[in-house]
XYZ file of C-alpha atoms in Angstrom:
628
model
C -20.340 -74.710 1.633
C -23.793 -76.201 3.165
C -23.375 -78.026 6.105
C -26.277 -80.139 4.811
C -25.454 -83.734 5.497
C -27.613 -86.199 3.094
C -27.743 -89.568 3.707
C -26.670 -92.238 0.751
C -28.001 -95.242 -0.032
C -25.983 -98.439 -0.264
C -26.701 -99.132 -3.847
C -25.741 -95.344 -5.304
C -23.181 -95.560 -2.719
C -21.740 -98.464 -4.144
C -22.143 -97.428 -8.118
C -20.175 -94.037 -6.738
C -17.821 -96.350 -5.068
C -17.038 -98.834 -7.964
C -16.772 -95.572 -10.263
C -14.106 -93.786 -8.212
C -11.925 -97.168 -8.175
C -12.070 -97.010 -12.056
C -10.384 -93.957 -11.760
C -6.390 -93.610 -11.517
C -6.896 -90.366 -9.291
C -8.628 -89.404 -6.921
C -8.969 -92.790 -5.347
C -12.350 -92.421 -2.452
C -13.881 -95.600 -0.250
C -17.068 -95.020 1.653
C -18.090 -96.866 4.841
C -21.490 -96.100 6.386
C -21.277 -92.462 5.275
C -17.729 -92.177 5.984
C -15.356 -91.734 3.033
C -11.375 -92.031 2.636
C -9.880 -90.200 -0.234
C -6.245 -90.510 -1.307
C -4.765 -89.499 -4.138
C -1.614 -88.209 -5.688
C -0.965 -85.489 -8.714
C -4.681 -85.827 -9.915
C -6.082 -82.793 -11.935
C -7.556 -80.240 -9.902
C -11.085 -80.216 -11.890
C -10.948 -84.170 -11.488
C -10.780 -83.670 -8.051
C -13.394 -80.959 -7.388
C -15.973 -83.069 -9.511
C -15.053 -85.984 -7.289
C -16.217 -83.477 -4.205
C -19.336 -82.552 -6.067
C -20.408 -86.168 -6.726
C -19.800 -86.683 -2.525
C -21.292 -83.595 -1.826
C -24.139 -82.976 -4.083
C -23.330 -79.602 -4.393
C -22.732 -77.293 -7.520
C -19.693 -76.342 -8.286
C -19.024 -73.365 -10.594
C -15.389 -73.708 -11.526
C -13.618 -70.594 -13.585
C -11.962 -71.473 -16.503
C -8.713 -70.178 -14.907
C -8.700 -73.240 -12.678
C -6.218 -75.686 -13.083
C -3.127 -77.720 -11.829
C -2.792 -81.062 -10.101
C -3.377 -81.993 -6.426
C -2.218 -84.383 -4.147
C -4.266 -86.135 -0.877
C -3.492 -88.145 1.480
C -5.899 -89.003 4.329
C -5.406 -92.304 6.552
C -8.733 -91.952 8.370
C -12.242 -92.066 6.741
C -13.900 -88.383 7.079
C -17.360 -87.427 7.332
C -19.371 -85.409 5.036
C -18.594 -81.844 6.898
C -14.971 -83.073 6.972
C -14.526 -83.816 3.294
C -16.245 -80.153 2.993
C -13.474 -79.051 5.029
C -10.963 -80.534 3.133
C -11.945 -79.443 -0.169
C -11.397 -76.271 1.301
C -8.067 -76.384 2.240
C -7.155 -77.979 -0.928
C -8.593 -75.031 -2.835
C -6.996 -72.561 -0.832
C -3.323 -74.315 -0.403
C -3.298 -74.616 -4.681
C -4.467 -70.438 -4.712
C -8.047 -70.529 -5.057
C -11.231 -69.111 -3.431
C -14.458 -70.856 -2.873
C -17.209 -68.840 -2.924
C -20.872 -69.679 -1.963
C -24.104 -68.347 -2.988
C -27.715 -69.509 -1.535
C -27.757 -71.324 -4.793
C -24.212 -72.527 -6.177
C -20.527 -72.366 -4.832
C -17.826 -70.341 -7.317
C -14.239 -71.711 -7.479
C -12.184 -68.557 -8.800
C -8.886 -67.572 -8.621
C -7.822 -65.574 -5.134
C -7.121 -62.335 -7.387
C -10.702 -62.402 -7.921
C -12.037 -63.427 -4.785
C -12.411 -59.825 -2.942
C -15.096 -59.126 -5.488
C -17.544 -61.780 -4.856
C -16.680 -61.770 -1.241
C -19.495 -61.667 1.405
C -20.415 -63.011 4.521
C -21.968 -66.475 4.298
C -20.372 -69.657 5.044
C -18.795 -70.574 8.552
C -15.699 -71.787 6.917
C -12.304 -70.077 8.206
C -11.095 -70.400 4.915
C -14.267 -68.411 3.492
C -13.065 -65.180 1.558
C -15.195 -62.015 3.934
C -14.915 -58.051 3.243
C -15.108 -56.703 6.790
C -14.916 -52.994 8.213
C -12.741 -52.878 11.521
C -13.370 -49.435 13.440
C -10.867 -47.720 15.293
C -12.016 -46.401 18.619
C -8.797 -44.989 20.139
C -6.562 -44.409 17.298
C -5.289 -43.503 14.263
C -6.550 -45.619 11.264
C -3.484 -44.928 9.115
C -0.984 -45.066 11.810
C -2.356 -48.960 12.577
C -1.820 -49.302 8.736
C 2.083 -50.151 8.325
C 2.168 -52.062 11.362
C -0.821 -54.791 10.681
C -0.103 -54.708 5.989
C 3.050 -56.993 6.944
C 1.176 -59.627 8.964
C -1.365 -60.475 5.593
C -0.742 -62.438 2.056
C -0.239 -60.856 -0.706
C -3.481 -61.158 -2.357
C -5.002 -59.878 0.606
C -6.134 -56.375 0.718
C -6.187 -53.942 3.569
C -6.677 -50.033 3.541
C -7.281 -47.164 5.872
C -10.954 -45.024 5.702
C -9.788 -41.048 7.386
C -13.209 -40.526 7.044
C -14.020 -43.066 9.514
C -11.840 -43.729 11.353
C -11.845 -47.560 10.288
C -9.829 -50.881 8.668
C -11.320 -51.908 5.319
C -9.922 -55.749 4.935
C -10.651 -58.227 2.511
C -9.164 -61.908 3.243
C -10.111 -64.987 4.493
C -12.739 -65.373 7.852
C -9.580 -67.168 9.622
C -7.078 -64.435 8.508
C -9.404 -61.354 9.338
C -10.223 -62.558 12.866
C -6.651 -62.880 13.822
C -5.935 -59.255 12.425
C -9.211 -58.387 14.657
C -7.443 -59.755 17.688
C -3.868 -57.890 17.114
C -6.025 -54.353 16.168
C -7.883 -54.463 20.010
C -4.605 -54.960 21.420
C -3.342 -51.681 19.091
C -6.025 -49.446 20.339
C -6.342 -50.211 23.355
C -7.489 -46.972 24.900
C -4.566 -46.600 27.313
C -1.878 -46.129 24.536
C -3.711 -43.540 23.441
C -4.251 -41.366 26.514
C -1.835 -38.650 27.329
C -0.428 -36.241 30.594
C 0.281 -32.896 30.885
C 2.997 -30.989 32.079
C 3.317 -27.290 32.287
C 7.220 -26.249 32.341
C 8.003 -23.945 34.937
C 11.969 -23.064 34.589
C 13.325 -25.187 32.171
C 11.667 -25.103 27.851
C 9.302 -27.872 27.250
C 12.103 -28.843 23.809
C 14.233 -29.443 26.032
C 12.411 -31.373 28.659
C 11.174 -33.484 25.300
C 15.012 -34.021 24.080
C 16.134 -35.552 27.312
C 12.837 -37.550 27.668
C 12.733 -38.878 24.839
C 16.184 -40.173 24.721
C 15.530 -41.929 27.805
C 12.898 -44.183 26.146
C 15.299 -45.276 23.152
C 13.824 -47.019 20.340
C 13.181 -50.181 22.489
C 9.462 -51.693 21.830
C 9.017 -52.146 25.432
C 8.047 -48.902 25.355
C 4.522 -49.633 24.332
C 4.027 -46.944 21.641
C 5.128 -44.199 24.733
C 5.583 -40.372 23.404
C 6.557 -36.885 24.616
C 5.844 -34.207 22.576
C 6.607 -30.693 23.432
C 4.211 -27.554 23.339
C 6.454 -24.835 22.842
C 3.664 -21.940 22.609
C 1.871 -22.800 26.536
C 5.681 -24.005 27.574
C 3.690 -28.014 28.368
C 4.509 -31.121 28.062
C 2.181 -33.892 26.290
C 3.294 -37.588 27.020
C 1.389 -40.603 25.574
C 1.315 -44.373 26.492
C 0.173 -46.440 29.719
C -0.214 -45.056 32.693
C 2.825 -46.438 34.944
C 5.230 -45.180 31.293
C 3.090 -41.641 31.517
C 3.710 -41.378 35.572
C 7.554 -42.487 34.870
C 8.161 -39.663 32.588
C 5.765 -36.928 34.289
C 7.694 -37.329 37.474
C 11.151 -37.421 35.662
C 10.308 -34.113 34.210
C 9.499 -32.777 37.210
C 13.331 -33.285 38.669
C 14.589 -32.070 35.460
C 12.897 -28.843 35.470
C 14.550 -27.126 38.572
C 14.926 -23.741 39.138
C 18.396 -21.936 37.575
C 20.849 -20.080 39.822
C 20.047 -16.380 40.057
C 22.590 -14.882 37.468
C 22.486 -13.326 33.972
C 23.677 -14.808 31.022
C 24.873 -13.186 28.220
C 24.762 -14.634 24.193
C 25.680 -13.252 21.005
C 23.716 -14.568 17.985
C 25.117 -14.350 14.672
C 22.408 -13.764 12.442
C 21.945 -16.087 8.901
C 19.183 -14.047 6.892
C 17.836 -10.959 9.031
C 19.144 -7.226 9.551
C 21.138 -7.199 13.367
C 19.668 -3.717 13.703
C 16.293 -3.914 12.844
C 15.874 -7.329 15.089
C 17.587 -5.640 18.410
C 15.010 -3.385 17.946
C 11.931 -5.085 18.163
C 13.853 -7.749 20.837
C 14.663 -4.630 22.845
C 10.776 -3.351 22.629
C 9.836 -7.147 23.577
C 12.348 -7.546 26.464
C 11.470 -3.751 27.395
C 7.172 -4.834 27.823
C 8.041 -8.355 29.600
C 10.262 -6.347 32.174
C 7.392 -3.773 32.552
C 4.485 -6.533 33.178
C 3.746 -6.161 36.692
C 2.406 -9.639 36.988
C 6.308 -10.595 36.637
C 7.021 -9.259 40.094
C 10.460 -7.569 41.075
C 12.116 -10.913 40.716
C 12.706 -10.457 37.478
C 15.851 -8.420 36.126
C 16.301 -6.094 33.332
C 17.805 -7.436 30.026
C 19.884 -5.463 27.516
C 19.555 -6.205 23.578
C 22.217 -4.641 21.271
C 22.896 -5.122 17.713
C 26.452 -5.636 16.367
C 26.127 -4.715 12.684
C 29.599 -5.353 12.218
C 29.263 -8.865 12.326
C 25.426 -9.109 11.740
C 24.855 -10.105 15.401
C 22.418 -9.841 18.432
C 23.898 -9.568 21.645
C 21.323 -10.500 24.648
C 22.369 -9.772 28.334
C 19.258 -11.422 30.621
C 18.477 -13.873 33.277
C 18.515 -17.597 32.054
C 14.388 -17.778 31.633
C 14.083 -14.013 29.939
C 17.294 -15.705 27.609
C 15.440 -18.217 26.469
C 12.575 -16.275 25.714
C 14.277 -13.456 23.966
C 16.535 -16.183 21.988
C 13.427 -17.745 20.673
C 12.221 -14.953 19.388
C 15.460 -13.985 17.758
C 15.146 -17.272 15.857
C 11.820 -17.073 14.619
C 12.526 -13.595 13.357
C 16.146 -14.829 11.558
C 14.417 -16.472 8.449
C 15.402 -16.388 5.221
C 13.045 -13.394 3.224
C 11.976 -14.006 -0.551
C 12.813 -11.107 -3.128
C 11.263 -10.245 -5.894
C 12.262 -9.379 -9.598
C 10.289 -6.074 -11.130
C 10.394 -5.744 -14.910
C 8.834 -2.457 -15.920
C 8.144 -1.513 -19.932
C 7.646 1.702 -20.911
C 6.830 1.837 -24.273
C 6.133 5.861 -25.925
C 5.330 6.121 -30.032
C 4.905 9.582 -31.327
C 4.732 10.906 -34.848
C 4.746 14.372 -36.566
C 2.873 15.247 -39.817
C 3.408 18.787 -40.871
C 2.139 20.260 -44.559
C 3.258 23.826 -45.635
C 2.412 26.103 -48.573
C 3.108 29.939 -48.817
C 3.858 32.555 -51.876
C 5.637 35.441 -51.306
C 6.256 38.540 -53.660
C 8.548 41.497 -53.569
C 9.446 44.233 -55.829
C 12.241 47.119 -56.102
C 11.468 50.052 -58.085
C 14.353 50.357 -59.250
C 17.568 52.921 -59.083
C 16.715 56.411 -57.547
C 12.922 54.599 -56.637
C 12.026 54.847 -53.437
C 9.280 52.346 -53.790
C 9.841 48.675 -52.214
C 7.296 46.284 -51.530
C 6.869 42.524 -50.317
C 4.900 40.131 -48.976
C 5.961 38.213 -46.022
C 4.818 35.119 -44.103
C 6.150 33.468 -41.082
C 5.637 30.018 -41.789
C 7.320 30.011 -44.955
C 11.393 30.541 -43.088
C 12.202 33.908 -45.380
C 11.397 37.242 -44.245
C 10.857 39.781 -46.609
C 14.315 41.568 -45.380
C 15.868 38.427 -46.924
C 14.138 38.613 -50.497
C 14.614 42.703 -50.907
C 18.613 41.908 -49.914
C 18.439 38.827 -52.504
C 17.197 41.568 -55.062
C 19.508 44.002 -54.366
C 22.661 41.841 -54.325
C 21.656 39.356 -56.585
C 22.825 36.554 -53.910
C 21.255 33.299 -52.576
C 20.237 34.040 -48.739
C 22.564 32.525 -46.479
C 19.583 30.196 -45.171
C 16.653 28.432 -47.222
C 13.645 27.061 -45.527
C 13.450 23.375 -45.474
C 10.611 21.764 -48.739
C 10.304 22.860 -52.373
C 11.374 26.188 -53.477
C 10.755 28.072 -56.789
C 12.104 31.551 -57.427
C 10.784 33.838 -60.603
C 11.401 37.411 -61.353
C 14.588 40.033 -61.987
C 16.761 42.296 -60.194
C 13.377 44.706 -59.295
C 10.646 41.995 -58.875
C 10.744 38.097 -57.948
C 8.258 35.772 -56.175
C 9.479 32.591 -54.027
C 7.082 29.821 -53.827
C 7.997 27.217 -50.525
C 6.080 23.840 -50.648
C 6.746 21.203 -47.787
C 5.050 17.892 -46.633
C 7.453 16.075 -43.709
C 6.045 13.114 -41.651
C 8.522 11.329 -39.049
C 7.566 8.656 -36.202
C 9.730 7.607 -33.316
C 9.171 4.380 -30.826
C 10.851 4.158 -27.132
C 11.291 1.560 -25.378
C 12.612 1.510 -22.000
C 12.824 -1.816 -19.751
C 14.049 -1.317 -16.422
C 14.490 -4.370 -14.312
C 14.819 -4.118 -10.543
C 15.573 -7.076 -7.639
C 14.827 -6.363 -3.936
C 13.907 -7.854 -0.940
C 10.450 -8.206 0.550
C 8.853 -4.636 1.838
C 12.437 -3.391 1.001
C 12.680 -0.557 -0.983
C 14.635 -0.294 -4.290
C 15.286 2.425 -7.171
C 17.288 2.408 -10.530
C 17.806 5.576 -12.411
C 19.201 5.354 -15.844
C 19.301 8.853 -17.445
C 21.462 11.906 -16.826
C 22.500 14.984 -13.730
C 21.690 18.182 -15.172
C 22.713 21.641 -13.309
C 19.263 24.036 -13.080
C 19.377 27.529 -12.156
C 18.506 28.346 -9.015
C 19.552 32.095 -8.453
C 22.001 35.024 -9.159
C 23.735 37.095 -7.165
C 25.894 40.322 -7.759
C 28.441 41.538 -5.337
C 30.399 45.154 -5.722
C 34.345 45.466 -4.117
C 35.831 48.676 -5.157
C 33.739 49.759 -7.655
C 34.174 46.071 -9.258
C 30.956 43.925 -9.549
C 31.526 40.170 -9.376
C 28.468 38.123 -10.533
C 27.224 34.734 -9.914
C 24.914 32.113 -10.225
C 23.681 28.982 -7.842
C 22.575 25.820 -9.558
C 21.158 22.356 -8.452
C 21.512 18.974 -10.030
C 18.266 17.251 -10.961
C 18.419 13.533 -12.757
C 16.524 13.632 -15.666
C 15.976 10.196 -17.624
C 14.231 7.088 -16.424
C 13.133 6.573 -12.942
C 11.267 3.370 -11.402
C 10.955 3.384 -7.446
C 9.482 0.034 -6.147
C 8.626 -1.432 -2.764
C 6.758 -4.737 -2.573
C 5.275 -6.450 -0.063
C 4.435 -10.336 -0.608
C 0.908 -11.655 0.742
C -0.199 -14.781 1.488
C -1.789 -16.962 -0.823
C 0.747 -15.661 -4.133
C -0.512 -11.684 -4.290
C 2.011 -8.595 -4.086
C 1.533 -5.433 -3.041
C 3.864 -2.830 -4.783
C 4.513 0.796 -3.748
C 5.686 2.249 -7.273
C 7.190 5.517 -8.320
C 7.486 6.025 -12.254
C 8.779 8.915 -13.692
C 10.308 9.294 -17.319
C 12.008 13.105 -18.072
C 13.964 14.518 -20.866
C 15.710 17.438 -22.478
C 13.906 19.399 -25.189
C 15.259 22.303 -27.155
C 13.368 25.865 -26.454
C 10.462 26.808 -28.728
C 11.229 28.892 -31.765
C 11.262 32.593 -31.225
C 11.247 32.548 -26.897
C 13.813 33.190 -24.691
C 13.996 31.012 -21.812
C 16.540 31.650 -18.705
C 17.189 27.750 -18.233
C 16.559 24.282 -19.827
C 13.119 22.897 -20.580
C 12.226 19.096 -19.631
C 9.441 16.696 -20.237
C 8.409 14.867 -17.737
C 5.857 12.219 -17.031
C 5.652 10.425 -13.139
C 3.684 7.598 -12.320
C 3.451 7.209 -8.322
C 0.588 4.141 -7.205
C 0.146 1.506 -4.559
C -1.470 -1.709 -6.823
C -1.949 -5.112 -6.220
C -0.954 -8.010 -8.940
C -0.104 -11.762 -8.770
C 3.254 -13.406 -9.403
C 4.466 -12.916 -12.821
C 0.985 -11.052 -13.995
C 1.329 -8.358 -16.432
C -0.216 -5.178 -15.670
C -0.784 -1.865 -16.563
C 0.114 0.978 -14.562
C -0.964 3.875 -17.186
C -1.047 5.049 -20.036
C -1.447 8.900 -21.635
C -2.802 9.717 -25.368
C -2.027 12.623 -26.771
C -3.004 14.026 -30.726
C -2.109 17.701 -31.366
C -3.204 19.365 -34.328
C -2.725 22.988 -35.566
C -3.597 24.929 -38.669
C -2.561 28.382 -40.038
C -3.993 29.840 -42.987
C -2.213 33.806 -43.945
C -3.497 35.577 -46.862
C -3.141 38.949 -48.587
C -6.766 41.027 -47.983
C -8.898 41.050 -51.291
C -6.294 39.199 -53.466
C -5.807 36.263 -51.248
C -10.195 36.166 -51.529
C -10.093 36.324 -55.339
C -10.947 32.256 -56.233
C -8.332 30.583 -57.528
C -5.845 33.488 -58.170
C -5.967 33.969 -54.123
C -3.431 30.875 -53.580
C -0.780 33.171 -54.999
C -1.357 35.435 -52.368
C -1.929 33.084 -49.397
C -0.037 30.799 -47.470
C -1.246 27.584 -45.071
C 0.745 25.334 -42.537
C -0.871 22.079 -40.975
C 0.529 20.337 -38.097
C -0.743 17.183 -36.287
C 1.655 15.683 -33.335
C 0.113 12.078 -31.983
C 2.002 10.720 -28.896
C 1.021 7.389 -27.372
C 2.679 6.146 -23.538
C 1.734 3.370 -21.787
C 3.811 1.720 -19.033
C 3.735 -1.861 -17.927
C 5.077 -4.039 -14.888
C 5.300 -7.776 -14.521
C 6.406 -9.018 -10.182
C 8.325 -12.171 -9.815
C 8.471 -13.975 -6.463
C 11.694 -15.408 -6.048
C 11.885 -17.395 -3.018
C 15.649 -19.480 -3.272
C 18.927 -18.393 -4.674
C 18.481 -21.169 -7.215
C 15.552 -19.430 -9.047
C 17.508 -16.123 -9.049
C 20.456 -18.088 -9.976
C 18.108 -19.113 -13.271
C 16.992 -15.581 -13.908
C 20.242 -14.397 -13.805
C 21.632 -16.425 -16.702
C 18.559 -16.306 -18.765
C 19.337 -12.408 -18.486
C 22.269 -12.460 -19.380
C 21.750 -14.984 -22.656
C 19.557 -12.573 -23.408
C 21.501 -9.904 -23.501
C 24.716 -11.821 -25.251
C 22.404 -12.810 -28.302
C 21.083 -8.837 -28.840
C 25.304 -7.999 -28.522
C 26.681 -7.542 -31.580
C 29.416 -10.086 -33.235
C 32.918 -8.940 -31.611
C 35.120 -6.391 -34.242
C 38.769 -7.907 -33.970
C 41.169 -7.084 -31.147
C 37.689 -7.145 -28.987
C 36.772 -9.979 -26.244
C 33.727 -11.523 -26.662
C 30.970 -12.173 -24.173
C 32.067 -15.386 -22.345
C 28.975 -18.274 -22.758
C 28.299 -18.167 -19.459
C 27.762 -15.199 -17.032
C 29.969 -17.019 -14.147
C 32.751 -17.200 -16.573
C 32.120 -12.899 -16.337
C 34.346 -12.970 -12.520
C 36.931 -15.125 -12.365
C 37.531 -17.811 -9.662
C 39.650 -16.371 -7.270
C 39.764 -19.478 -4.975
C 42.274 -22.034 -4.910
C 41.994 -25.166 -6.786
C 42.617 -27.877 -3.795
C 45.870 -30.140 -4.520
C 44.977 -33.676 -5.371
């Protein structure tokens, strides 16, 4: 409020004083400036008008205001102390007095942070202040100074700053002011440095740090461990930081001169492949010549066996060579390839032929014909037909239409076929990261390789050498897993298949089909992608005719024949990566595979098992059931 004192004079001070006694509560005397209030369960607003009348100030009360308030004061007060005490009334019953240049708000203390400023000398004035932290961490002050404020009180950390945003009363914020320069002071915050020489710097930490406890004498005292530079970092007050430094110091003594040896069973990694690159590591340390002669020769093995690393070394290079072995034993994601190759061909073929042949008869030497290769009957066929007066043993596939006697016929062949096939093939492969994996579904079938004829006696004994090939579908896949989600895969497609030998060649061995994919690509997890794709559309016409007759318009179809083929094939493969990275997630993919696959399965026939509803219940448990 103003601390502007105004002087009365007797007569209003006596109207104001024979008012107030006509009141029930607040009851107020005034004595040469000095007034005595008492009162007891008066209403709030009563009371704060009572204050304005003394006061002269102007009150701006929110409607929210309210309750009843009790005063007792035995001693007159002057005007700065009545000020004062309105204060302390309003803030004991929850409420905030505000002040403008102009007018003073009464408001709830919910709403106070909002009109808050920094006018008034009043502890009990609501202020918004910024506290900076010099030495520090803002939000690591936080927890520690929230407890020591009121609820409607309102405190928060700025990490762009550095700072303490607070929002409370002048009295309350200066106390919190006090407690934060004791916090960061800049002696907690400085720190030592010790550079290991025998023993690890985790260690060193352990022990140190169990010799501080979690007493709070300690004075916010640390010791944190560096293991990559092998230091020591200890924080807190000098005489704690000299303690600990020189404790560390004893602790890290020299080991006796002897070897140690430790096997390491191994949780995720390959023994093998780890000795390896331990053994290459141990093998350059040994060979640095800034090392000296001091230090001895290790020996790393792998026991595959039991998935271990066995490590022979002085106590130092053990350490060394053991951490190593630990950061390399971590547990490597897989990753689930779904391929889709998907192949739709179709065949149109359209045939039309006439063919004649004619006998002259008994004693006649004079046979004729015309013959056509498209049409499946050769003129051999239609002279024996006339002769014997038989069906051939074999008809060509379409429409046929026979006309004529024992010495001349015709044979007209008409056929329109169309057929369309669709493949689909969907491989599905799990691996390990930059491990290699392959599935083959398909079949082993012998090729020819050679022949070889041997003579005993005058006896020849032939033979042949063959080798197995698979033919069917192939996916080979080895991905590699990048940072930031991305997979690089190493994929080998290849799709083969029998097919019968063409129509009128020989062939010493069987024919295949085959179609081979082999790319490095990059995709994200679970994208869809294309790996390729081939388009194929055959077509082939043949048109036979007789010379001159097969010209003559119209008449010339009875001495023609046409065949139209048209073969469209369409392949396109597709892959989709999935980054497992726990044996929960593959646990998931695993069933939704398999309920998958039990919906496509046929309803059971009787006498037959159905698929269980779970694929657990696939193995039974073999472990004992424990006894209650």
């Amino acid at each position: 409020m103003k601390a502007v004192l105004r002087r009365w004079s007797p007569r209003l001070a006596g109207c104001l004083l024979a008012l107030s006694l006509l009141l029930p509560a607040p009851a107020m005397a005034e004595a040469a400036g000095q007034w005595t209030i008492n009162m007891k369960d008066t209403d709030i607003r009563d009371f704060i008008g009572a204050v304005s009348s003394i006061t002269g100030d102007t009150l701006v009360v929110d409607p929210r205001v309210s309750g009843q308030v009790s005063v007792m004061a035995s001693e007159p007060m002057s005007l700065p102390e009545v000020r004062r005490l309105f204060l302390s009334v309003m803030t004991v019953n929850g409420f905030a007095v505000i002040e403008d240049d102009q007018q003073t708000r009464i408001v709830p203390n919910d709403e106070a942070h909002g009109w808050a400023g920094n006018r008034g000398t009043g502890n009990d004035a609501i202020e918004t202040r910024v506290l900076p932290v010099q030495h520090g961490v803002a939000s690591e002050l936080l927890p520690m100074l929230r407890p020591l404020l009121p609820g409607n009180a309102h405190l928060a950390a700025v990490p762009t700053s550095n700072s303490l945003i607070i929002s409370d009363r002048r009295g309350n914020i200066a106390r919190i002011q006090a407690l934060l320069r004791q916090l960061d002071a800049p002696q907690l915050h400085e720190h030592s440095a010790y550079d290991a020489v025998h023993a690890s710097a985790e260690s060193l930490q352990r022990m140190l740090s169990a010799t501080l406890g979690a007493s709070a004498a300690n004075g916010g005292t640390r010791v944190l461990a560096d293991p990559r530079l092998n230091r020591l970092l200890v924080f807190g007050p000098v005489q704690a930081r000299e303690r600990l430094i020189a404790l560390a110091r004893s602790l890290d003594a020299d080991a006796p001169q002897s070897s140690t040896t430790q096997v390491m069973r191994l949780r995720h990694g390959d023994a093998k492949q780890i000795a390896q690159t331990v053994d290459a590591i141990a093998g350059s340390i040994n060979a640095d010549p800034q090392q000296g002669e001091s230090k001895a020769s290790s020996l790393v093995r792998a026991d595959e066996s039991i998935n271990a690393v066995v490590i022979h070394a002085r106590p130092d290079m053990l350490r060394v060579l053991r951490d190593v072995v630990n950061q390399l034993d971590i547990p490597r994601s897989q990753v689930l390839v779904e391929a889709a190759i998907v192949e739709i061909s179709g065949d149109i073929e359209d045939a039309l032929g006439v063919q004649w042949a004619m006998d002259g008869g008994s004693g006649s030497a004079g046979v004729g014909g015309i013959n056509y290769n498209d049409t499946g009957l050769s003129i051999g066929t239609l002279i024996g037909t006339l002769a014997s007066g038989a069906m051939p043993a074999s008809l060509p596939s379409g429409a046929l239409l026979g006309i004529g006697n024992s010495n001349f016929a015709a044979l007209v062949t008409a056929l329109s076929s169309s057929s369309k096939s669709n493949l689909l093939s969907t491989p599905t492969l799990l691996t390990l990261d930059h491990q290699p994996a392959e599935i083959l579904v398909g079949q082993n079938v012998p090729f020819q390789t050679g022949s070889y004829t041997t003579s005993a006696d005058g006896t020849s004994n032939p033979f042949t050498t063959i080798q197995r090939q698979d033919v069917g579908v192939t996916l080979k896949v080895t991905p590699h897993i990048n940072d930031g989600g991305s997979l690089r895969l190493e994929i080998e497609q290849e799709i083969s298949s029998l097919v019968p030998s063409p129509s009128g060649i020989q062939v010493a061995d069987v024919i295949t089909n085959k179609r081979s994919i082999k790319s490095t690509i990059l995709a994200m997890d679970g994208q869809v992608i294309v790996l390729g794709g081939l388009i194929q559309d055959d077509s082939s016409d043949q048109h036979s005719k007789v010379p001159l007759l097969g010209d003559i318009p119209g008449l010339g179809r009875l001495f023609s024949s046409t065949s139209k083929n048209r073969v469209k094939r369409n392949l396109m493969v597709f892959l989709r990566p999935t980054v497992i990275t726990d044996m929960s997630e593959a646990g998931a993919i695993s069933e939704h595979k398999y309920m998958d696959l039990r919906q496509q399965a046929p309803p059971p026939r009787r006498g037959q098992t159905p698929l269980p509803a779970h694929s657990q219940q696939l193995f039974p448990d073999l472990r004992p059931t424990p006894l209650n």
